[in-house]
PDB file of C-alpha atoms in Angstrom:
ATOM      1  CA  MET A 750      68.512 106.721 103.717  1.00 60.00           C
ATOM      2  CA  ARG A 751      65.334 108.811 103.601  1.00 68.00           C
ATOM      3  CA  THR A 752      63.267 108.438 106.781  1.00 73.00           C
ATOM      4  CA  ASN A 753      60.141 110.017 105.404  1.00 74.00           C
ATOM      5  CA  ASP A 754      58.343 111.612 102.473  1.00 76.00           C
ATOM      6  CA  LYS A 755      57.384 114.717 103.936  1.00 78.00           C
ATOM      7  CA  SER A 756      58.387 118.504 103.591  1.00 79.00           C
ATOM      8  CA  SER A 757      59.655 120.171 106.500  1.00 81.00           C
ATOM      9  CA  GLU A 758      58.086 123.088 108.261  1.00 75.00           C
ATOM     10  CA  ASP A 759      61.401 124.731 109.092  1.00 85.00           C
ATOM     11  CA  ILE A 760      65.303 124.608 109.186  1.00 92.00           C
ATOM     12  CA  ASP A 761      66.887 123.912 112.378  1.00 92.00           C
ATOM     13  CA  LEU A 762      70.359 125.121 112.847  1.00 94.00           C
ATOM     14  CA  ALA A 763      72.791 124.987 115.723  1.00 92.00           C
ATOM     15  CA  ILE A 764      75.775 127.225 116.551  1.00 93.00           C
ATOM     16  CA  SER A 765      78.322 125.854 118.970  1.00 90.00           C
ATOM     17  CA  HIS A 766      78.889 127.838 122.241  1.00 88.00           C
ATOM     18  CA  SER A 767      82.621 127.486 121.450  1.00 90.00           C
ATOM     19  CA  PHE A 768      82.053 129.878 118.470  1.00 92.00           C
ATOM     20  CA  PHE A 769      81.357 132.759 120.996  1.00 92.00           C
ATOM     21  CA  GLY A 770      83.964 131.494 123.402  1.00 91.00           C
ATOM     22  CA  ILE A 771      81.281 131.118 126.145  1.00 88.00           C
ATOM     23  CA  GLU A 772      80.993 127.872 128.120  1.00 83.00           C
ATOM     24  CA  LYS A 773      77.500 126.847 129.036  1.00 78.00           C
ATOM     25  CA  THR A 774      78.105 124.912 132.411  1.00 78.00           C
ATOM     26  CA  SER A 775      76.552 127.705 134.677  1.00 85.00           C
ATOM     27  CA  LYS A 776      73.188 129.334 134.683  1.00 85.00           C
ATOM     28  CA  ASN A 777      74.926 132.774 134.209  1.00 89.00           C
ATOM     29  CA  GLN A 778      77.051 131.564 131.382  1.00 89.00           C
ATOM     30  CA  ARG A 779      73.872 129.970 129.724  1.00 87.00           C
ATOM     31  CA  GLU A 780      72.152 133.411 129.848  1.00 89.00           C
ATOM     32  CA  LYS A 781      75.104 135.359 128.455  1.00 91.00           C
ATOM     33  CA  LEU A 782      75.398 132.738 125.750  1.00 91.00           C
ATOM     34  CA  ARG A 783      71.600 133.025 124.592  1.00 90.00           C
ATOM     35  CA  LYS A 784      71.735 136.862 124.791  1.00 92.00           C
ATOM     36  CA  THR A 785      75.141 136.910 122.721  1.00 94.00           C
ATOM     37  CA  ALA A 786      73.707 134.265 120.290  1.00 94.00           C
ATOM     38  CA  ARG A 787      70.516 136.158 119.691  1.00 94.00           C
ATOM     39  CA  ALA A 788      72.159 139.468 119.083  1.00 95.00           C
ATOM     40  CA  TYR A 789      74.403 137.756 116.611  1.00 96.00           C
ATOM     41  CA  ILE A 790      71.847 135.929 114.724  1.00 96.00           C
ATOM     42  CA  HIS A 791      69.673 138.979 114.189  1.00 96.00           C
ATOM     43  CA  GLU A 792      72.412 141.764 113.695  1.00 95.00           C
ATOM     44  CA  VAL A 793      74.987 139.687 111.738  1.00 97.00           C
ATOM     45  CA  LEU A 794      73.693 136.557 110.412  1.00 97.00           C
ATOM     46  CA  SER A 795      70.299 137.809 108.808  1.00 97.00           C
ATOM     47  CA  MET A 796      72.505 140.571 107.188  1.00 97.00           C
ATOM     48  CA  GLN A 797      74.910 137.956 105.754  1.00 98.00           C
ATOM     49  CA  LEU A 798      71.902 135.997 104.471  1.00 97.00           C
ATOM     50  CA  ASP A 799      70.699 139.165 102.749  1.00 98.00           C
ATOM     51  CA  ALA A 800      73.982 139.718 101.123  1.00 98.00           C
ATOM     52  CA  LYS A 801      74.459 136.174  99.945  1.00 97.00           C
ATOM     53  CA  LEU A 802      71.013 136.077  98.501  1.00 96.00           C
ATOM     54  CA  LYS A 803      71.579 139.548  96.608  1.00 97.00           C
ATOM     55  CA  ALA A 804      75.035 138.117  95.398  1.00 97.00           C
ATOM     56  CA  MET A 805      73.011 135.131  93.879  1.00 93.00           C
ATOM     57  CA  GLY A 806      70.787 137.417  92.078  1.00 95.00           C
ATOM     58  CA  VAL A 807      67.754 136.468  94.090  1.00 95.00           C
ATOM     59  CA  SER A 808      65.196 139.442  94.427  1.00 95.00           C
ATOM     60  CA  GLY A 809      61.591 139.898  95.697  1.00 95.00           C
ATOM     61  CA  TYR A 810      62.162 138.521  99.108  1.00 97.00           C
ATOM     62  CA  SER A 811      62.449 140.016 102.551  1.00 97.00           C
ATOM     63  CA  ILE A 812      64.083 138.914 105.883  1.00 98.00           C
ATOM     64  CA  GLU A 813      62.319 139.357 109.328  1.00 97.00           C
ATOM     65  CA  ASN A 814      64.008 138.890 112.585  1.00 96.00           C
ATOM     66  CA  VAL A 815      61.346 137.604 114.905  1.00 95.00           C
ATOM     67  CA  THR A 816      61.308 139.708 118.039  1.00 92.00           C
ATOM     68  CA  GLN A 817      57.589 139.114 119.058  1.00 90.00           C
ATOM     69  CA  VAL A 818      55.680 136.151 120.302  1.00 83.00           C
ATOM     70  CA  GLN A 819      51.854 135.602 121.010  1.00 79.00           C
ATOM     71  CA  ASP A 820      51.029 134.501 124.707  1.00 77.00           C
ATOM     72  CA  LYS A 821      48.378 132.212 125.595  1.00 72.00           C
ATOM     73  CA  ASN A 822      45.950 135.041 125.568  1.00 76.00           C
ATOM     74  CA  GLY A 823      46.882 135.852 121.959  1.00 78.00           C
ATOM     75  CA  GLU A 824      48.527 139.188 122.829  1.00 84.00           C
ATOM     76  CA  TRP A 825      51.943 140.078 121.178  1.00 87.00           C
ATOM     77  CA  ARG A 826      54.677 140.741 123.519  1.00 88.00           C
ATOM     78  CA  PRO A 827      58.446 141.192 122.951  1.00 86.00           C
ATOM     79  CA  ILE A 828      60.638 138.014 122.912  1.00 86.00           C
ATOM     80  CA  ASP A 829      63.149 137.948 125.793  1.00 82.00           C
ATOM     81  CA  SER A 830      66.770 138.853 124.973  1.00 76.00           C
ATOM     82  CA  ASP A 831      67.957 135.594 126.281  1.00 75.00           C
ATOM     83  CA  LYS A 832      65.262 133.439 124.531  1.00 84.00           C
ATOM     84  CA  ASP A 833      66.615 130.320 122.524  1.00 87.00           C
ATOM     85  CA  PRO A 834      66.203 129.429 119.801  1.00 91.00           C
ATOM     86  CA  THR A 835      66.311 132.464 117.776  1.00 94.00           C
ATOM     87  CA  VAL A 836      64.144 132.691 114.561  1.00 95.00           C
ATOM     88  CA  ILE A 837      64.663 134.363 111.132  1.00 97.00           C
ATOM     89  CA  LEU A 838      61.819 134.225 108.701  1.00 97.00           C
ATOM     90  CA  LEU A 839      62.484 134.574 104.902  1.00 97.00           C
ATOM     91  CA  HIS A 840      59.556 135.676 103.192  1.00 95.00           C
ATOM     92  CA  TYR A 841      59.418 135.002  99.376  1.00 93.00           C
ATOM     93  CA  PRO A 842      56.657 135.619  96.601  1.00 90.00           C
ATOM     94  CA  SER A 843      55.041 132.332  95.873  1.00 87.00           C
ATOM     95  CA  ILE A 844      54.602 131.127  92.179  1.00 84.00           C
ATOM     96  CA  VAL A 845      51.352 129.441  93.353  1.00 79.00           C
ATOM     97  CA  GLU A 846      48.516 131.487  92.484  1.00 73.00           C
ATOM     98  CA  ASP A 847      46.052 130.201  95.237  1.00 73.00           C
ATOM     99  CA  ALA A 848      47.587 130.861  98.641  1.00 71.00           C
ATOM    100  CA  ILE A 849      47.535 128.024 101.033  1.00 79.00           C
ATOM    101  CA  SER A 850      47.302 129.332 104.714  1.00 81.00           C
ATOM    102  CA  TYR A 851      48.744 126.192 106.099  1.00 82.00           C
ATOM    103  CA  ILE A 852      51.892 126.701 104.081  1.00 85.00           C
ATOM    104  CA  PRO A 853      52.855 130.552 104.468  1.00 88.00           C
ATOM    105  CA  SER A 854      55.068 131.886 101.801  1.00 91.00           C
ATOM    106  CA  ARG A 855      58.380 131.777 104.058  1.00 93.00           C
ATOM    107  CA  VAL A 856      61.323 129.858 105.116  1.00 94.00           C
ATOM    108  CA  LYS A 857      61.443 129.586 108.899  1.00 95.00           C
ATOM    109  CA  ILE A 858      64.998 129.283 110.199  1.00 96.00           C
ATOM    110  CA  GLU A 859      65.466 128.410 113.858  1.00 95.00           C
ATOM    111  CA  ILE A 860      68.967 128.767 115.335  1.00 95.00           C
ATOM    112  CA  SER A 861      69.911 127.369 118.588  1.00 93.00           C
ATOM    113  CA  ALA A 862      73.142 127.995 120.881  1.00 91.00           C
ATOM    114  CA  LEU A 863      72.090 125.316 123.405  1.00 89.00           C
ATOM    115  CA  SER A 864      71.670 122.307 121.288  1.00 89.00           C
ATOM    116  CA  MET A 865      73.611 119.161 122.133  1.00 85.00           C
ATOM    117  CA  ASP A 866      76.547 118.664 119.872  1.00 80.00           C
ATOM    118  CA  GLU A 867      76.291 114.744 119.504  1.00 79.00           C
ATOM    119  CA  PRO A 868      75.578 112.327 118.099  1.00 84.00           C
ATOM    120  CA  SER A 869      75.922 113.923 114.756  1.00 87.00           C
ATOM    121  CA  GLU A 870      77.586 112.861 111.355  1.00 89.00           C
ATOM    122  CA  GLN A 871      78.378 114.342 108.062  1.00 91.00           C
ATOM    123  CA  ARG A 872      75.593 113.756 105.482  1.00 89.00           C
ATOM    124  CA  GLU A 873      75.257 114.873 101.916  1.00 87.00           C
ATOM    125  CA  ILE A 874      71.808 116.793 101.255  1.00 84.00           C
ATOM    126  CA  HIS A 875      70.309 117.354  97.708  1.00 80.00           C
ATOM    127  CA  SER A 876      67.511 119.196  96.139  1.00 81.00           C
ATOM    128  CA  LEU A 877      64.129 117.423  95.707  1.00 80.00           C
ATOM    129  CA  ILE A 878      63.992 119.222  92.474  1.00 82.00           C
ATOM    130  CA  GLU A 879      67.153 117.654  91.234  1.00 82.00           C
ATOM    131  CA  GLU A 880      65.726 114.210  92.315  1.00 80.00           C
ATOM    132  CA  CYS A 881      62.681 114.620  90.108  1.00 82.00           C
ATOM    133  CA  PHE A 882      64.444 116.666  87.184  1.00 84.00           C
ATOM    134  CA  GLU A 883      67.991 115.421  86.663  1.00 81.00           C
ATOM    135  CA  GLY A 884      70.565 118.210  86.203  1.00 79.00           C
ATOM    136  CA  GLU A 885      68.154 120.674  87.748  1.00 82.00           C
ATOM    137  CA  ASP A 886      69.279 122.577  90.735  1.00 80.00           C
ATOM    138  CA  ALA A 887      72.336 120.339  91.188  1.00 74.00           C
ATOM    139  CA  GLY A 888      74.290 123.333  92.617  1.00 76.00           C
ATOM    140  CA  ALA A 889      72.135 123.052  95.915  1.00 78.00           C
ATOM    141  CA  ASN A 890      74.019 119.612  96.699  1.00 81.00           C
ATOM    142  CA  SER A 891      76.368 120.080  99.804  1.00 86.00           C
ATOM    143  CA  LYS A 892      77.499 118.335 102.809  1.00 90.00           C
ATOM    144  CA  VAL A 893      76.499 119.376 106.363  1.00 89.00           C
ATOM    145  CA  ARG A 894      76.995 118.082 109.923  1.00 90.00           C
ATOM    146  CA  THR A 895      73.580 116.777 110.985  1.00 90.00           C
ATOM    147  CA  VAL A 896      72.065 115.272 113.978  1.00 88.00           C
ATOM    148  CA  LEU A 897      71.539 111.403 114.032  1.00 93.00           C
ATOM    149  CA  PRO A 898      67.943 110.220 113.777  1.00 93.00           C
ATOM    150  CA  THR A 899      68.495 108.219 116.875  1.00 96.00           C
ATOM    151  CA  ARG A 900      68.572 111.440 118.804  1.00 96.00           C
ATOM    152  CA  THR A 901      65.808 113.274 116.689  1.00 95.00           C
ATOM    153  CA  PHE A 902      63.698 110.386 117.495  1.00 97.00           C
ATOM    154  CA  LEU A 903      64.071 110.732 121.381  1.00 98.00           C
ATOM    155  CA  GLU A 904      63.954 114.528 121.155  1.00 97.00           C
ATOM    156  CA  LYS A 905      60.554 114.338 119.307  1.00 97.00           C
ATOM    157  CA  ILE A 906      59.213 112.000 121.878  1.00 98.00           C
ATOM    158  CA  PHE A 907      60.088 114.398 124.912  1.00 98.00           C
ATOM    159  CA  LEU A 908      58.940 117.270 122.785  1.00 97.00           C
ATOM    160  CA  ILE A 909      55.395 115.912 122.456  1.00 98.00           C
ATOM    161  CA  ALA A 910      55.419 114.546 126.075  1.00 98.00           C
ATOM    162  CA  GLU A 911      56.087 118.150 127.278  1.00 97.00           C
ATOM    163  CA  GLU A 912      53.607 119.710 125.006  1.00 97.00           C
ATOM    164  CA  PHE A 913      50.837 117.670 126.654  1.00 98.00           C
ATOM    165  CA  GLN A 914      51.889 118.852 129.964  1.00 97.00           C
ATOM    166  CA  LYS A 915      50.658 122.231 129.060  1.00 94.00           C
ATOM    167  CA  ASP A 916      47.309 123.744 130.027  1.00 90.00           C
ATOM    168  CA  LYS A 917      46.728 124.456 126.287  1.00 91.00           C
ATOM    169  CA  PRO A 918      48.931 122.407 124.122  1.00 95.00           C
ATOM    170  CA  ARG A 919      49.552 123.382 120.640  1.00 94.00           C
ATOM    171  CA  HIS A 920      48.098 121.484 117.601  1.00 96.00           C
ATOM    172  CA  LEU A 921      48.867 123.476 114.531  1.00 93.00           C
ATOM    173  CA  ARG A 922      51.568 121.756 112.421  1.00 92.00           C
ATOM    174  CA  MET A 923      52.428 119.510 115.429  1.00 96.00           C
ATOM    175  CA  SER A 924      51.132 116.261 113.988  1.00 97.00           C
ATOM    176  CA  ARG A 925      54.147 116.096 111.643  1.00 95.00           C
ATOM    177  CA  HIS A 926      56.129 114.859 114.869  1.00 96.00           C
ATOM    178  CA  LEU A 927      53.792 111.745 115.404  1.00 98.00           C
ATOM    179  CA  TYR A 928      54.359 111.151 111.618  1.00 96.00           C
ATOM    180  CA  ASP A 929      58.004 111.172 112.103  1.00 96.00           C
ATOM    181  CA  LEU A 930      57.929 108.986 115.096  1.00 98.00           C
ATOM    182  CA  GLU A 931      55.813 106.363 113.433  1.00 98.00           C
ATOM    183  CA  LYS A 932      58.165 106.334 110.401  1.00 96.00           C
ATOM    184  CA  LEU A 933      61.308 105.813 112.687  1.00 97.00           C
ATOM    185  CA  MET A 934      60.089 103.566 115.501  1.00 97.00           C
ATOM    186  CA  ASP A 935      60.584 100.345 113.572  1.00 97.00           C
ATOM    187  CA  THR A 936      63.939 101.247 111.740  1.00 97.00           C
ATOM    188  CA  GLN A 937      67.339 100.812 113.158  1.00 96.00           C
ATOM    189  CA  TYR A 938      67.376 104.343 114.177  1.00 96.00           C
ATOM    190  CA  GLY A 939      64.450 103.753 116.448  1.00 97.00           C
ATOM    191  CA  ARG A 940      65.680 100.529 117.839  1.00 97.00           C
ATOM    192  CA  ASP A 941      69.085 101.919 118.532  1.00 97.00           C
ATOM    193  CA  ALA A 942      67.505 104.832 120.304  1.00 97.00           C
ATOM    194  CA  LEU A 943      65.405 102.708 122.729  1.00 97.00           C
ATOM    195  CA  SER A 944      68.192 100.447 123.436  1.00 96.00           C
ATOM    196  CA  ASP A 945      70.757 103.391 124.430  1.00 96.00           C
ATOM    197  CA  GLY A 946      69.968 104.294 128.051  1.00 96.00           C
ATOM    198  CA  SER A 947      73.080 106.756 128.230  1.00 96.00           C
ATOM    199  CA  LEU A 948      71.603 108.641 125.309  1.00 96.00           C
ATOM    200  CA  TYR A 949      68.106 108.675 126.582  1.00 98.00           C
ATOM    201  CA  ASN A 950      69.123 110.029 130.065  1.00 97.00           C
ATOM    202  CA  GLU A 951      71.424 112.452 128.404  1.00 96.00           C
ATOM    203  CA  ILE A 952      68.828 114.050 126.459  1.00 97.00           C
ATOM    204  CA  VAL A 953      66.387 114.259 129.386  1.00 97.00           C
ATOM    205  CA  GLU A 954      69.078 116.060 131.518  1.00 95.00           C
ATOM    206  CA  HIS A 955      70.065 118.348 128.750  1.00 93.00           C
ATOM    207  CA  ARG A 956      66.350 119.405 128.431  1.00 94.00           C
ATOM    208  CA  ARG A 957      66.140 119.680 132.207  1.00 93.00           C
ATOM    209  CA  THR A 958      69.277 121.827 132.437  1.00 89.00           C
ATOM    210  CA  TYR A 959      69.252 124.060 129.354  1.00 87.00           C
ATOM    211  CA  TYR A 960      65.433 124.651 128.882  1.00 86.00           C
ATOM    212  CA  ALA A 961      64.098 124.285 132.462  1.00 84.00           C
ATOM    213  CA  LEU A 962      60.695 124.991 131.539  1.00 86.00           C
ATOM    214  CA  LYS A 963      58.665 125.667 134.678  1.00 89.00           C
ATOM    215  CA  TYR A 964      55.604 123.850 133.543  1.00 91.00           C
ATOM    216  CA  ILE A 965      57.518 120.660 132.632  1.00 95.00           C
ATOM    217  CA  ASN A 966      57.968 117.905 135.099  1.00 97.00           C
ATOM    218  CA  TYR A 967      61.115 116.245 133.544  1.00 97.00           C
ATOM    219  CA  ASP A 968      60.883 113.302 135.958  1.00 97.00           C
ATOM    220  CA  LEU A 969      57.985 112.229 133.802  1.00 98.00           C
ATOM    221  CA  HIS A 970      60.275 111.448 131.015  1.00 98.00           C
ATOM    222  CA  THR A 971      61.346 108.205 132.887  1.00 97.00           C
ATOM    223  CA  PRO A 972      60.426 105.293 130.483  1.00 97.00           C
ATOM    224  CA  SER A 973      57.839 103.849 133.014  1.00 97.00           C
ATOM    225  CA  THR A 974      56.104 107.183 133.182  1.00 97.00           C
ATOM    226  CA  ILE A 975      56.520 108.734 129.755  1.00 98.00           C
ATOM    227  CA  ASN A 976      53.325 109.808 128.065  1.00 98.00           C
ATOM    228  CA  PHE A 977      53.086 111.106 124.589  1.00 98.00           C
ATOM    229  CA  MET A 978      49.485 110.018 123.758  1.00 98.00           C
ATOM    230  CA  ILE A 979      47.155 112.748 122.509  1.00 98.00           C
ATOM    231  CA  PRO A 980      44.778 113.861 125.231  1.00 97.00           C
ATOM    232  CA  GLU A 981      41.141 112.871 124.426  1.00 96.00           C
ATOM    233  CA  LYS A 982      40.018 116.463 124.492  1.00 97.00           C
ATOM    234  CA  GLU A 983      42.676 117.401 121.892  1.00 98.00           C
ATOM    235  CA  LEU A 984      42.174 114.647 119.413  1.00 98.00           C
ATOM    236  CA  GLU A 985      39.797 116.418 116.972  1.00 98.00           C
ATOM    237  CA  LEU A 986      42.281 119.256 116.688  1.00 98.00           C
ATOM    238  CA  TRP A 987      45.212 117.092 116.031  1.00 98.00           C
ATOM    239  CA  LYS A 988      42.979 114.985 113.694  1.00 98.00           C
ATOM    240  CA  THR A 989      42.355 118.002 111.621  1.00 98.00           C
ATOM    241  CA  ASP A 990      45.931 119.142 111.774  1.00 97.00           C
ATOM    242  CA  TYR A 991      47.026 115.618 110.395  1.00 97.00           C
ATOM    243  CA  ALA A 992      44.589 116.013 107.626  1.00 97.00           C
ATOM    244  CA  ALA A 993      46.129 119.220 106.453  1.00 95.00           C
ATOM    245  CA  MET A 994      49.503 117.717 107.018  1.00 94.00           C
ATOM    246  CA  LYS A 995      48.862 114.942 104.540  1.00 94.00           C
ATOM    247  CA  GLN A 996      47.399 117.360 101.948  1.00 92.00           C
ATOM    248  CA  PHE A 997      50.074 119.940 101.897  1.00 89.00           C
ATOM    249  CA  PHE A 998      53.271 118.474 103.447  1.00 89.00           C
ATOM    250  CA  ILE A 999      53.233 114.740 103.156  1.00 89.00           C
ATOM    251  CA  TYR A1000      53.961 113.419  99.448  1.00 86.00           C
ATOM    252  CA  GLY A1001      54.294 109.958 100.111  1.00 83.00           C
ATOM    253  CA  GLN A1002      52.125 107.006 101.575  1.00 87.00           C
ATOM    254  CA  SER A1003      50.691 107.794 105.041  1.00 92.00           C
ATOM    255  CA  LEU A1004      48.594 106.222 107.614  1.00 96.00           C
ATOM    256  CA  GLU A1005      45.001 107.373 108.394  1.00 97.00           C
ATOM    257  CA  PHE A1006      44.751 109.267 111.788  1.00 98.00           C
ATOM    258  CA  ASN A1007      43.291 106.344 113.764  1.00 98.00           C
ATOM    259  CA  GLU A1008      46.057 104.159 112.503  1.00 98.00           C
ATOM    260  CA  LEU A1009      48.609 106.748 113.380  1.00 98.00           C
ATOM    261  CA  THR A1010      47.481 107.078 116.921  1.00 98.00           C
ATOM    262  CA  GLN A1011      47.422 103.374 117.373  1.00 98.00           C
ATOM    263  CA  ARG A1012      51.089 103.021 116.345  1.00 98.00           C
ATOM    264  CA  ILE A1013      51.874 105.990 118.801  1.00 98.00           C
ATOM    265  CA  GLU A1014      50.216 103.958 121.341  1.00 98.00           C
ATOM    266  CA  GLU A1015      52.100 101.014 120.544  1.00 98.00           C
ATOM    267  CA  LEU A1016      55.423 102.948 120.722  1.00 98.00           C
ATOM    268  CA  ASN A1017      54.502 104.495 124.161  1.00 98.00           C
ATOM    269  CA  LYS A1018      53.807 101.080 125.536  1.00 98.00           C
ATOM    270  CA  ARG A1019      57.075  99.889 124.000  1.00 97.00           C
ATOM    271  CA  ILE A1020      59.078 102.603 125.841  1.00 98.00           C
ATOM    272  CA  LYS A1021      57.144 101.876 129.163  1.00 97.00           C
ATOM    273  CA  LYS A1022      58.503  98.465 129.321  1.00 95.00           C
ATOM    274  CA  ILE A1023      62.202  99.585 129.048  1.00 92.00           C
ATOM    275  CA  VAL A1024      64.501  99.141 131.924  1.00 86.00           C
ATOM    276  CA  PHE A1025      67.929 100.945 131.663  1.00 79.00           C
TER     277      PHE A1025
END
């Protein structure tokens, strides 16, 4: 079952802490795990990716290990050695003549060693190219273990709520999360997520423990106080981003921005009524 008609901005992957033989129950263990995972991803995984692509006969690309980030003042600074997730960028030459700044010619791969393990399931994935042109790109089909949409639904709610606790929330390519929430809210996945108090609280505690962002009040994720409505001062920025998202990422039917915000408000109110 496809839950939306939208291209993805990145590929999110997870490496189990058991792969490194490191537990993640204590703060020191988690710090060691993040450092070990970051070193492995940049020093081993990116080289393996390069070797695999070359073995497939792919050329003209470049692989970038992301080691710097812009701070709130726009200054570039080194990423901490224990930062999670770790990012690899696969740059490629586009066949499209006119470059689109909203869609950089790269594949962004985010890899985390702190993600929750469950709930997940085995799913078959296949190429959109094959879906449109039978027999083309059939070799891309594979089975992977992936997160259930019930968990994704809740994580996106918390992600947006946390974003709006910042002094300067992001907006670029962020409206995609609201699109996803609207598409999921009336599906069985959305209904299951909002009826599963254990999963809801488990995700909140996981974010509180493993991410522990200083500017976030995780207590506000309680259903009665959750708020993921776009602040009024941010509305125009998000509206502009959503227009670009509709033009470049969403290839199916989509709501107008005011309709989308009304649906998100409906979802926010729905959650506030929940008593676990």
